[in-house]
Tab-separated table of N, CA and C in Angstrom:
chain	number	residue	atom	x	y	z
Q	626	MET	N	-24.758	11.084	3.768
Q	626	MET	CA	-24.739	11.086	2.320
Q	626	MET	C	-23.288	11.200	1.837
Q	627	TYR	N	-22.929	10.355	0.875
Q	627	TYR	CA	-21.595	10.381	0.302
Q	627	TYR	C	-21.654	10.960	-1.098
Q	628	ILE	N	-20.676	11.774	-1.402
Q	628	ILE	CA	-20.568	12.348	-2.736
Q	628	ILE	C	-19.246	11.877	-3.311
Q	629	GLN	N	-19.290	11.376	-4.518
Q	629	GLN	CA	-18.063	10.926	-5.164
Q	629	GLN	C	-17.440	12.105	-5.904
Q	630	ILE	N	-16.184	12.349	-5.625
Q	630	ILE	CA	-15.460	13.452	-6.252
Q	630	ILE	C	-14.351	12.868	-7.108
Q	631	GLU	N	-14.255	13.342	-8.332
Q	631	GLU	CA	-13.185	12.910	-9.231
Q	631	GLU	C	-11.945	13.762	-9.009
Q	632	ALA	N	-10.798	13.148	-9.208
Q	632	ALA	CA	-9.538	13.884	-9.113
Q	632	ALA	C	-9.262	14.542	-10.464
Q	633	ASN	N	-9.920	15.670	-10.716
Q	633	ASN	CA	-9.666	16.419	-11.948
Q	633	ASN	C	-9.257	17.842	-11.579
Q	634	SER	N	-8.838	18.616	-12.567
Q	634	SER	CA	-8.290	19.950	-12.299
Q	634	SER	C	-9.283	20.874	-11.592
Q	635	GLN	N	-10.559	20.727	-11.880
Q	635	GLN	CA	-11.556	21.598	-11.245
Q	635	GLN	C	-11.720	21.287	-9.753
Q	636	ASN	N	-11.460	20.073	-9.346
Q	636	ASN	CA	-11.708	19.663	-7.961
Q	636	ASN	C	-10.480	19.704	-7.052
Q	637	TYR	N	-9.329	20.071	-7.592
Q	637	TYR	CA	-8.101	20.040	-6.795
Q	637	TYR	C	-8.234	20.839	-5.494
Q	638	ASN	N	-8.663	22.088	-5.587
Q	638	ASN	CA	-8.755	22.933	-4.385
Q	638	ASN	C	-9.748	22.378	-3.367
Q	639	LEU	N	-10.859	21.832	-3.840
Q	639	LEU	CA	-11.850	21.234	-2.948
Q	639	LEU	C	-11.257	20.025	-2.225
Q	640	ILE	N	-10.592	19.166	-2.983
Q	640	ILE	CA	-9.989	17.962	-2.397
Q	640	ILE	C	-8.909	18.345	-1.384
Q	641	ARG	N	-8.068	19.297	-1.745
Q	641	ARG	CA	-7.006	19.739	-0.825
Q	641	ARG	C	-7.615	20.322	0.454
Q	642	SER	N	-8.697	21.062	0.297
Q	642	SER	CA	-9.396	21.641	1.445
Q	642	SER	C	-9.963	20.546	2.360
Q	643	LEU	N	-10.508	19.495	1.770
Q	643	LEU	CA	-11.030	18.375	2.567
Q	643	LEU	C	-9.918	17.706	3.372
Q	644	VAL	N	-8.745	17.620	2.773
Q	644	VAL	CA	-7.604	17.018	3.470
Q	644	VAL	C	-7.144	17.930	4.606
Q	645	LEU	N	-6.966	19.210	4.294
Q	645	LEU	CA	-6.465	20.161	5.289
Q	645	LEU	C	-7.444	20.407	6.432
Q	646	ASN	N	-8.686	20.653	6.091
Q	646	ASN	CA	-9.658	21.101	7.090
Q	646	ASN	C	-10.428	19.981	7.775
Q	647	GLU	N	-10.673	18.901	7.064
Q	647	GLU	CA	-11.476	17.817	7.637
Q	647	GLU	C	-10.677	16.546	7.894
Q	648	LYS	N	-9.387	16.588	7.545
Q	648	LYS	CA	-8.517	15.408	7.724
Q	648	LYS	C	-9.155	14.174	7.092
Q	649	ASN	N	-9.665	14.345	5.890
Q	649	ASN	CA	-10.392	13.296	5.180
Q	649	ASN	C	-9.402	12.356	4.491
Q	650	GLY	N	-9.366	11.101	4.936
Q	650	GLY	CA	-8.430	10.119	4.396
Q	650	GLY	C	-8.693	9.749	2.950
Q	651	VAL	N	-9.957	9.679	2.559
Q	651	VAL	CA	-10.295	9.376	1.161
Q	651	VAL	C	-9.813	10.514	0.272
Q	652	ALA	N	-10.003	11.739	0.733
Q	652	ALA	CA	-9.543	12.903	-0.026
Q	652	ALA	C	-8.017	12.910	-0.135
Q	653	LEU	N	-7.323	12.419	0.903
Q	653	LEU	CA	-5.862	12.343	0.861
Q	653	LEU	C	-5.410	11.459	-0.294
Q	654	SER	N	-6.059	10.323	-0.444
Q	654	SER	CA	-5.732	9.411	-1.537
Q	654	SER	C	-5.995	10.073	-2.894
Q	655	LEU	N	-7.092	10.807	-2.990
Q	655	LEU	CA	-7.406	11.532	-4.234
Q	655	LEU	C	-6.382	12.633	-4.496
Q	656	LEU	N	-6.016	13.366	-3.452
Q	656	LEU	CA	-5.042	14.446	-3.593
Q	656	LEU	C	-3.728	13.919	-4.165
Q	657	ALA	N	-3.333	12.750	-3.714
Q	657	ALA	CA	-2.077	12.154	-4.172
Q	657	ALA	C	-2.083	11.872	-5.674
Q	658	LYS	N	-3.255	11.645	-6.241
Q	658	LYS	CA	-3.341	11.362	-7.679
Q	658	LYS	C	-2.854	12.530	-8.532
Q	659	TYR	N	-2.859	13.735	-7.975
Q	659	TYR	CA	-2.379	14.907	-8.714
Q	659	TYR	C	-0.858	14.923	-8.820
Q	660	LYS	N	-0.196	14.201	-7.908
Q	660	LYS	CA	1.270	14.075	-7.913
Q	660	LYS	C	1.978	15.436	-7.895
Q	661	LYS	N	1.468	16.336	-7.076
Q	661	LYS	CA	2.054	17.675	-6.984
Q	661	LYS	C	3.101	17.705	-5.864
Q	662	PRO	N	4.320	18.142	-6.204
Q	662	PRO	CA	5.376	18.207	-5.185
Q	662	PRO	C	4.980	19.033	-3.957
Q	663	GLU	N	4.150	20.051	-4.145
Q	663	GLU	CA	3.756	20.895	-3.011
Q	663	GLU	C	2.839	20.159	-2.023
Q	664	ASP	N	2.338	18.989	-2.399
Q	664	ASP	CA	1.475	18.215	-1.499
Q	664	ASP	C	2.238	17.150	-0.706
Q	665	ILE	N	3.500	16.963	-1.012
Q	665	ILE	CA	4.292	15.919	-0.352
Q	665	ILE	C	4.312	16.102	1.161
Q	666	LYS	N	4.574	17.310	1.611
Q	666	LYS	CA	4.637	17.565	3.057
Q	666	LYS	C	3.296	17.252	3.726
Q	667	LEU	N	2.205	17.636	3.089
Q	667	LEU	CA	0.870	17.371	3.632
Q	667	LEU	C	0.603	15.865	3.707
Q	668	ILE	N	0.957	15.148	2.657
Q	668	ILE	CA	0.759	13.692	2.646
Q	668	ILE	C	1.592	13.042	3.762
Q	669	LYS	N	2.842	13.476	3.898
Q	669	LYS	CA	3.709	12.930	4.953
Q	669	LYS	C	3.129	13.162	6.343
Q	670	SER	N	2.429	14.273	6.515
Q	670	SER	CA	1.894	14.607	7.841
Q	670	SER	C	0.867	13.582	8.327
Q	671	PHE	N	0.299	12.806	7.412
Q	671	PHE	CA	-0.694	11.801	7.800
Q	671	PHE	C	-0.051	10.500	8.274
Q	672	PHE	N	1.252	10.356	8.077
Q	672	PHE	CA	1.929	9.123	8.469
Q	672	PHE	C	1.763	8.838	9.966
Q	673	ASN	N	1.899	9.859	10.787
Q	673	ASN	CA	1.834	9.672	12.241
Q	673	ASN	C	0.452	9.893	12.836
Q	674	LYS	N	-0.527	10.195	12.011
Q	674	LYS	CA	-1.886	10.401	12.526
Q	674	LYS	C	-2.540	9.045	12.784
Q	675	LYS	N	-2.942	8.841	14.014
Q	675	LYS	CA	-3.572	7.570	14.395
Q	675	LYS	C	-4.845	7.354	13.577
Q	676	GLY	N	-4.954	6.163	12.998
Q	676	GLY	CA	-6.143	5.815	12.226
Q	676	GLY	C	-6.070	6.196	10.755
Q	677	TYR	N	-4.952	6.781	10.326
Q	677	TYR	CA	-4.839	7.222	8.933
Q	677	TYR	C	-3.784	6.446	8.143
Q	678	GLN	N	-3.292	5.340	8.703
Q	678	GLN	CA	-2.222	4.611	8.032
Q	678	GLN	C	-2.669	4.061	6.673
Q	679	ALA	N	-3.865	3.505	6.599
Q	679	ALA	CA	-4.352	2.978	5.312
Q	679	ALA	C	-4.503	4.106	4.303
Q	680	SER	N	-4.954	5.270	4.754
Q	680	SER	CA	-5.085	6.429	3.862
Q	680	SER	C	-3.715	6.884	3.378
Q	681	PHE	N	-2.736	6.889	4.295
Q	681	PHE	CA	-1.376	7.261	3.923
Q	681	PHE	C	-0.829	6.293	2.876
Q	682	LEU	N	-0.988	4.997	3.125
Q	682	LEU	CA	-0.487	3.998	2.178
Q	682	LEU	C	-1.184	4.116	0.826
Q	683	SER	N	-2.476	4.356	0.830
Q	683	SER	CA	-3.223	4.528	-0.415
Q	683	SER	C	-2.723	5.759	-1.169
Q	684	ALA	N	-2.448	6.834	-0.437
Q	684	ALA	CA	-1.924	8.049	-1.061
Q	684	ALA	C	-0.559	7.781	-1.688
Q	685	VAL	N	0.296	7.084	-0.960
Q	685	VAL	CA	1.634	6.776	-1.478
Q	685	VAL	C	1.540	5.851	-2.689
Q	686	GLU	N	0.594	4.929	-2.669
Q	686	GLU	CA	0.401	4.062	-3.835
Q	686	GLU	C	0.020	4.895	-5.061
Q	687	ASN	N	-0.763	5.942	-4.863
Q	687	ASN	CA	-1.161	6.822	-5.966
Q	687	ASN	C	-0.057	7.783	-6.381
Q	688	PHE	N	0.863	8.067	-5.472
Q	688	PHE	CA	1.940	9.033	-5.722
Q	688	PHE	C	3.218	8.492	-5.081
Q	689	PRO	N	3.837	7.492	-5.709
Q	689	PRO	CA	4.998	6.841	-5.091
Q	689	PRO	C	6.293	7.652	-5.203
Q	690	ASP	N	6.264	8.837	-4.651
Q	690	ASP	CA	7.451	9.685	-4.645
Q	690	ASP	C	8.528	9.029	-3.775
Q	691	ASP	N	9.765	9.154	-4.191
Q	691	ASP	CA	10.869	8.533	-3.452
Q	691	ASP	C	10.940	8.995	-1.996
Q	692	SER	N	10.482	10.214	-1.732
Q	692	SER	CA	10.561	10.735	-0.364
Q	692	SER	C	9.644	9.994	0.610
Q	693	PHE	N	8.690	9.218	0.101
Q	693	PHE	CA	7.782	8.461	0.967
Q	693	PHE	C	8.323	7.073	1.319
Q	694	TYR	N	9.291	6.592	0.562
Q	694	TYR	CA	9.746	5.207	0.712
Q	694	TYR	C	10.219	4.903	2.137
Q	695	GLY	N	10.985	5.793	2.718
Q	695	GLY	CA	11.468	5.594	4.087
Q	695	GLY	C	10.327	5.478	5.090
Q	696	PHE	N	9.257	6.245	4.866
Q	696	PHE	CA	8.086	6.171	5.740
Q	696	PHE	C	7.415	4.801	5.618
Q	697	VAL	N	7.335	4.314	4.397
Q	697	VAL	CA	6.710	3.002	4.177
Q	697	VAL	C	7.536	1.914	4.865
Q	698	LEU	N	8.856	1.974	4.723
Q	698	LEU	CA	9.723	0.990	5.388
Q	698	LEU	C	9.590	1.075	6.908
Q	699	LYS	N	9.501	2.288	7.421
Q	699	LYS	CA	9.321	2.473	8.866
Q	699	LYS	C	8.004	1.836	9.308
Q	700	TYR	N	6.966	2.015	8.514
Q	700	TYR	CA	5.663	1.445	8.851
Q	700	TYR	C	5.716	-0.085	8.841
Q	701	VAL	N	6.433	-0.653	7.874
Q	701	VAL	CA	6.606	-2.113	7.823
Q	701	VAL	C	7.257	-2.589	9.120
Q	702	ASN	N	8.305	-1.907	9.542
Q	702	ASN	CA	9.003	-2.303	10.773
Q	702	ASN	C	8.113	-2.172	12.004
Q	703	ILE	N	7.306	-1.121	12.047
Q	703	ILE	CA	6.365	-0.945	13.163
Q	703	ILE	C	5.394	-2.121	13.206
Q	704	GLN	N	4.842	-2.473	12.056
Q	704	GLN	CA	3.867	-3.563	11.996
Q	704	GLN	C	4.509	-4.906	12.340
Q	705	LYS	N	5.750	-5.115	11.882
Q	705	LYS	CA	6.437	-6.370	12.194
Q	705	LYS	C	6.697	-6.486	13.696
Q	706	LYS	N	7.064	-5.372	14.327
Q	706	LYS	CA	7.320	-5.388	15.773
Q	706	LYS	C	6.051	-5.656	16.558
Q	707	LYS	N	4.925	-5.170	16.052
Q	707	LYS	CA	3.646	-5.437	16.714
Q	707	LYS	C	3.306	-6.917	16.633
Q	708	ASN	N	3.862	-7.576	15.615
Q	708	ASN	CA	3.629	-8.999	15.389
Q	708	ASN	C	2.135	-9.311	15.259
Q	709	GLU	N	1.425	-8.427	14.576
Q	709	GLU	CA	-0.004	-8.615	14.346
Q	709	GLU	C	-0.222	-8.929	12.869
Q	710	TYR	N	-0.408	-10.171	12.577
Q	710	TYR	CA	-0.593	-10.589	11.191
Q	710	TYR	C	-2.007	-11.089	10.936
Q	711	ASP	N	-2.912	-10.782	11.855
Q	711	ASP	CA	-4.294	-11.209	11.654
Q	711	ASP	C	-5.016	-10.325	10.654
Q	712	SER	N	-4.496	-9.133	10.445
Q	712	SER	CA	-5.156	-8.187	9.555
Q	712	SER	C	-4.600	-8.295	8.146
Q	713	SER	N	-5.193	-9.160	7.364
Q	713	SER	CA	-4.768	-9.325	5.980
Q	713	SER	C	-4.874	-8.025	5.183
Q	714	PRO	N	-5.963	-7.241	5.325
Q	714	PRO	CA	-6.045	-5.994	4.558
Q	714	PRO	C	-4.870	-5.054	4.830
Q	715	GLU	N	-4.422	-4.999	6.072
Q	715	GLU	CA	-3.286	-4.146	6.427
Q	715	GLU	C	-2.062	-4.517	5.598
Q	716	TRP	N	-1.785	-5.819	5.511
Q	716	TRP	CA	-0.614	-6.264	4.763
Q	716	TRP	C	-0.820	-6.155	3.258
Q	717	ILE	N	-2.053	-6.228	2.809
Q	717	ILE	CA	-2.325	-5.993	1.383
Q	717	ILE	C	-1.966	-4.557	1.039
Q	718	TYR	N	-2.414	-3.606	1.857
Q	718	TYR	CA	-2.079	-2.196	1.614
Q	718	TYR	C	-0.568	-1.979	1.655
Q	719	ILE	N	0.081	-2.563	2.641
Q	719	ILE	CA	1.528	-2.403	2.770
Q	719	ILE	C	2.244	-2.952	1.540
Q	720	CYS	N	1.920	-4.169	1.146
Q	720	CYS	CA	2.614	-4.807	0.022
Q	720	CYS	C	2.311	-4.118	-1.305
Q	721	LYS	N	1.065	-3.690	-1.494
Q	721	LYS	CA	0.724	-2.956	-2.721
Q	721	LYS	C	1.524	-1.658	-2.806
Q	722	THR	N	1.689	-0.995	-1.679
Q	722	THR	CA	2.461	0.247	-1.662
Q	722	THR	C	3.932	-0.043	-1.921
Q	723	LEU	N	4.476	-1.055	-1.272
Q	723	LEU	CA	5.876	-1.424	-1.501
Q	723	LEU	C	6.134	-1.766	-2.966
Q	724	ALA	N	5.192	-2.443	-3.600
Q	724	ALA	CA	5.369	-2.849	-5.003
Q	724	ALA	C	5.466	-1.652	-5.946
Q	725	MET	N	5.050	-0.488	-5.482
Q	725	MET	CA	5.182	0.722	-6.295
Q	725	MET	C	6.631	1.203	-6.334
Q	726	TYR	N	7.473	0.586	-5.523
Q	726	TYR	CA	8.902	0.900	-5.473
Q	726	TYR	C	9.688	-0.338	-5.907
Q	727	PRO	N	9.768	-0.590	-7.209
Q	727	PRO	CA	10.447	-1.798	-7.701
Q	727	PRO	C	11.973	-1.660	-7.620
Q	728	THR	N	12.473	-1.794	-6.406
Q	728	THR	CA	13.906	-1.670	-6.167
Q	728	THR	C	14.446	-2.989	-5.621
Q	729	LEU	N	15.749	-3.102	-5.624
Q	729	LEU	CA	16.392	-4.280	-5.049
Q	729	LEU	C	16.055	-4.381	-3.556
Q	730	GLU	N	15.990	-3.240	-2.884
Q	730	GLU	CA	15.658	-3.233	-1.455
Q	730	GLU	C	14.256	-3.798	-1.208
Q	731	THR	N	13.295	-3.391	-2.037
Q	731	THR	CA	11.930	-3.906	-1.893
Q	731	THR	C	11.900	-5.398	-2.188
Q	732	SER	N	12.605	-5.803	-3.225
Q	732	SER	CA	12.655	-7.218	-3.584
Q	732	SER	C	13.209	-8.053	-2.423
Q	733	LYS	N	14.280	-7.578	-1.817
Q	733	LYS	CA	14.879	-8.295	-0.677
Q	733	LYS	C	13.929	-8.323	0.517
Q	734	LEU	N	13.200	-7.235	0.720
Q	734	LEU	CA	12.228	-7.189	1.815
Q	734	LEU	C	11.124	-8.217	1.593
Q	735	PHE	N	10.616	-8.298	0.360
Q	735	PHE	CA	9.601	-9.308	0.043
Q	735	PHE	C	10.153	-10.715	0.273
Q	736	GLU	N	11.388	-10.952	-0.157
Q	736	GLU	CA	11.994	-12.273	0.036
Q	736	GLU	C	12.099	-12.614	1.524
Q	737	LYS	N	12.494	-11.628	2.318
Q	737	LYS	CA	12.608	-11.856	3.765
Q	737	LYS	C	11.235	-12.152	4.372
Q	738	MET	N	10.209	-11.464	3.903
Q	738	MET	CA	8.849	-11.716	4.400
Q	738	MET	C	8.423	-13.154	4.102
Q	739	LEU	N	8.843	-13.658	2.952
Q	739	LEU	CA	8.466	-15.018	2.553
Q	739	LEU	C	9.197	-16.094	3.355
Q	740	GLU	N	10.219	-15.703	4.101
Q	740	GLU	CA	10.960	-16.647	4.944
Q	740	GLU	C	10.334	-16.798	6.328
Q	741	GLU	N	9.218	-16.141	6.543
Q	741	GLU	CA	8.523	-16.196	7.837
Q	741	GLU	C	8.300	-17.651	8.255
Q	742	LYS	N	8.572	-17.944	9.501
Q	742	LYS	CA	8.452	-19.319	10.016
Q	742	LYS	C	7.012	-19.702	10.353
Q	743	ASP	N	6.264	-18.777	10.938
Q	743	ASP	CA	4.883	-19.062	11.314
Q	743	ASP	C	4.037	-19.222	10.047
Q	744	GLU	N	3.382	-20.355	9.916
Q	744	GLU	CA	2.629	-20.669	8.687
Q	744	GLU	C	1.481	-19.695	8.423
Q	745	HIS	N	0.747	-19.313	9.461
Q	745	HIS	CA	-0.369	-18.370	9.297
Q	745	HIS	C	0.145	-17.021	8.783
Q	746	THR	N	1.215	-16.543	9.403
Q	746	THR	CA	1.813	-15.267	8.999
Q	746	THR	C	2.349	-15.359	7.577
Q	747	LYS	N	3.046	-16.454	7.285
Q	747	LYS	CA	3.604	-16.645	5.947
Q	747	LYS	C	2.497	-16.683	4.899
Q	748	ASP	N	1.375	-17.287	5.221
Q	748	ASP	CA	0.234	-17.356	4.308
Q	748	ASP	C	-0.289	-15.955	3.988
Q	749	ILE	N	-0.478	-15.135	5.020
Q	749	ILE	CA	-0.962	-13.763	4.818
Q	749	ILE	C	0.029	-12.959	3.985
Q	750	LEU	N	1.301	-13.045	4.327
Q	750	LEU	CA	2.318	-12.286	3.600
Q	750	LEU	C	2.466	-12.776	2.163
Q	751	SER	N	2.442	-14.077	1.953
Q	751	SER	CA	2.559	-14.632	0.596
Q	751	SER	C	1.438	-14.134	-0.302
Q	752	LYS	N	0.220	-14.197	0.203
Q	752	LYS	CA	-0.932	-13.742	-0.589
Q	752	LYS	C	-0.872	-12.239	-0.842
Q	753	SER	N	-0.471	-11.485	0.168
Q	753	SER	CA	-0.386	-10.029	0.023
Q	753	SER	C	0.678	-9.636	-0.995
Q	754	ILE	N	1.827	-10.289	-0.921
Q	754	ILE	CA	2.907	-10.006	-1.868
Q	754	ILE	C	2.500	-10.427	-3.274
Q	755	TYR	N	1.912	-11.602	-3.403
Q	755	TYR	CA	1.477	-12.094	-4.713
Q	755	TYR	C	0.495	-11.115	-5.352
Q	756	LEU	N	-0.481	-10.669	-4.573
Q	756	LEU	CA	-1.462	-9.707	-5.081
Q	756	LEU	C	-0.753	-8.430	-5.539
Q	757	ALA	N	0.160	-7.928	-4.716
Q	757	ALA	CA	0.852	-6.672	-5.015
Q	757	ALA	C	1.697	-6.749	-6.279
Q	758	ILE	N	2.454	-7.832	-6.425
Q	758	ILE	CA	3.349	-7.910	-7.585
Q	758	ILE	C	2.628	-8.376	-8.841
Q	759	THR	N	1.431	-8.905	-8.677
Q	759	THR	CA	0.598	-9.221	-9.838
Q	759	THR	C	-0.061	-7.941	-10.339
Q	760	LYS	N	-0.490	-7.106	-9.407
Q	760	LYS	CA	-1.133	-5.834	-9.765
Q	760	LYS	C	-0.116	-4.851	-10.344
Q	761	ASN	N	1.100	-4.880	-9.832
Q	761	ASN	CA	2.164	-3.974	-10.278
Q	761	ASN	C	3.382	-4.786	-10.712
Q	762	PRO	N	3.262	-5.484	-11.841
Q	762	PRO	CA	4.364	-6.356	-12.259
Q	762	PRO	C	5.627	-5.568	-12.615
Q	763	ASN	N	6.755	-6.159	-12.284
Q	763	ASN	CA	8.046	-5.595	-12.633
Q	763	ASN	C	9.036	-6.753	-12.657
Q	764	PRO	N	9.930	-6.771	-13.637
Q	764	PRO	CA	10.894	-7.880	-13.733
Q	764	PRO	C	11.691	-8.127	-12.448
Q	765	ILE	N	11.904	-7.092	-11.657
Q	765	ILE	CA	12.673	-7.273	-10.420
Q	765	ILE	C	11.956	-8.188	-9.426
Q	766	PHE	N	10.629	-8.332	-9.595
Q	766	PHE	CA	9.847	-9.180	-8.695
Q	766	PHE	C	9.572	-10.576	-9.266
Q	767	ASP	N	10.026	-10.858	-10.469
Q	767	ASP	CA	9.725	-12.149	-11.107
Q	767	ASP	C	10.191	-13.342	-10.278
Q	768	ASN	N	11.388	-13.243	-9.696
Q	768	ASN	CA	11.909	-14.371	-8.908
Q	768	ASN	C	11.083	-14.598	-7.639
Q	769	ILE	N	10.470	-13.559	-7.137
Q	769	ILE	CA	9.644	-13.679	-5.931
Q	769	ILE	C	8.347	-14.402	-6.255
Q	770	LYS	N	7.744	-14.026	-7.363
Q	770	LYS	CA	6.466	-14.633	-7.749
Q	770	LYS	C	6.618	-16.146	-7.910
Q	771	VAL	N	7.748	-16.570	-8.436
Q	771	VAL	CA	8.014	-17.998	-8.633
Q	771	VAL	C	8.111	-18.732	-7.289
Q	772	LYS	N	8.610	-18.050	-6.267
Q	772	LYS	CA	8.785	-18.671	-4.947
Q	772	LYS	C	7.469	-18.851	-4.189
Q	773	ILE	N	6.449	-18.104	-4.589
Q	773	ILE	CA	5.172	-18.166	-3.865
Q	773	ILE	C	4.352	-19.330	-4.403
Q	774	LYS	N	4.108	-20.275	-3.547
Q	774	LYS	CA	3.355	-21.477	-3.927
Q	774	LYS	C	1.912	-21.350	-3.451
Q	775	LEU	N	1.004	-21.194	-4.404
Q	775	LEU	CA	-0.417	-21.062	-4.086
Q	775	LEU	C	-1.219	-22.055	-4.911
Q	776	ASN	N	-2.274	-22.572	-4.317
Q	776	ASN	CA	-3.147	-23.468	-5.081
Q	776	ASN	C	-4.204	-22.631	-5.816
Q	777	ASP	N	-5.015	-23.279	-6.626
Q	777	ASP	CA	-6.010	-22.572	-7.438
Q	777	ASP	C	-7.008	-21.787	-6.592
Q	778	ASP	N	-7.430	-22.355	-5.475
Q	778	ASP	CA	-8.374	-21.658	-4.593
Q	778	ASP	C	-7.754	-20.385	-4.020
Q	779	GLU	N	-6.498	-20.466	-3.653
Q	779	GLU	CA	-5.819	-19.291	-3.103
Q	779	GLU	C	-5.650	-18.205	-4.161
Q	780	ILE	N	-5.370	-18.601	-5.390
Q	780	ILE	CA	-5.251	-17.626	-6.476
Q	780	ILE	C	-6.597	-16.961	-6.739
Q	781	GLU	N	-7.671	-17.726	-6.682
Q	781	GLU	CA	-9.020	-17.153	-6.836
Q	781	GLU	C	-9.320	-16.176	-5.701
Q	782	GLU	N	-8.909	-16.543	-4.492
Q	782	GLU	CA	-9.097	-15.652	-3.342
Q	782	GLU	C	-8.353	-14.333	-3.564
Q	783	ILE	N	-7.148	-14.421	-4.095
Q	783	ILE	CA	-6.350	-13.224	-4.355
Q	783	ILE	C	-7.012	-12.353	-5.420
Q	784	LYS	N	-7.565	-12.978	-6.445
Q	784	LYS	CA	-8.273	-12.208	-7.479
Q	784	LYS	C	-9.448	-11.448	-6.869
Q	785	MET	N	-10.171	-12.101	-5.976
Q	785	MET	CA	-11.291	-11.452	-5.301
Q	785	MET	C	-10.791	-10.301	-4.422
Q	786	LEU	N	-9.722	-10.543	-3.676
Q	786	LEU	CA	-9.152	-9.505	-2.826
Q	786	LEU	C	-8.652	-8.331	-3.655
Q	787	SER	N	-8.102	-8.632	-4.819
Q	787	SER	CA	-7.605	-7.587	-5.706
Q	787	SER	C	-8.715	-6.631	-6.113
Q	788	GLU	N	-9.892	-7.176	-6.353
Q	788	GLU	CA	-11.037	-6.336	-6.708
Q	788	GLU	C	-11.503	-5.513	-5.509
Q	789	LEU	N	-11.458	-6.098	-4.324
Q	789	LEU	CA	-11.877	-5.386	-3.113
Q	789	LEU	C	-10.919	-4.262	-2.740
Q	790	TYR	N	-9.626	-4.507	-2.909
Q	790	TYR	CA	-8.601	-3.544	-2.493
Q	790	TYR	C	-7.936	-2.893	-3.692
Q	791	ASN	N	-8.730	-2.575	-4.663
Q	791	ASN	CA	-8.222	-1.972	-5.887
Q	791	ASN	C	-7.754	-0.575	-5.670
């Protein structure tokens, strides 16, 4: 049985307890919505926990504190070294999280991703970046969006993915 818990002031202690005691990834994402500095260390602790990367990225997307940015970049490098681009959801989470940091560094990283030579990989990254910068628009990403060439079917696919990975 699943119970839906809202991230409100009455539920903070319960949500934090679920994260601490049960290592609940969904609760981690909810905890991040409170944006409390005292939770930063706890959120960071999930970065190296096997199987919690999506939860970590979701938490950072909800609470894009500058102290998490280096972890996100490290995760990008880990994934690039693995050279596993079959998992589109993984790259959607990564790109959505990166888009929460509208910096020149993020913009350059997106541009470098779009230079990928392998067509399959470039397709996954292009769609993931497009979804991320459409969901979190910022003028610093405008030049990137123009570089991404997608047909109408691909844009519809991205809209569907956006609803799935909201």
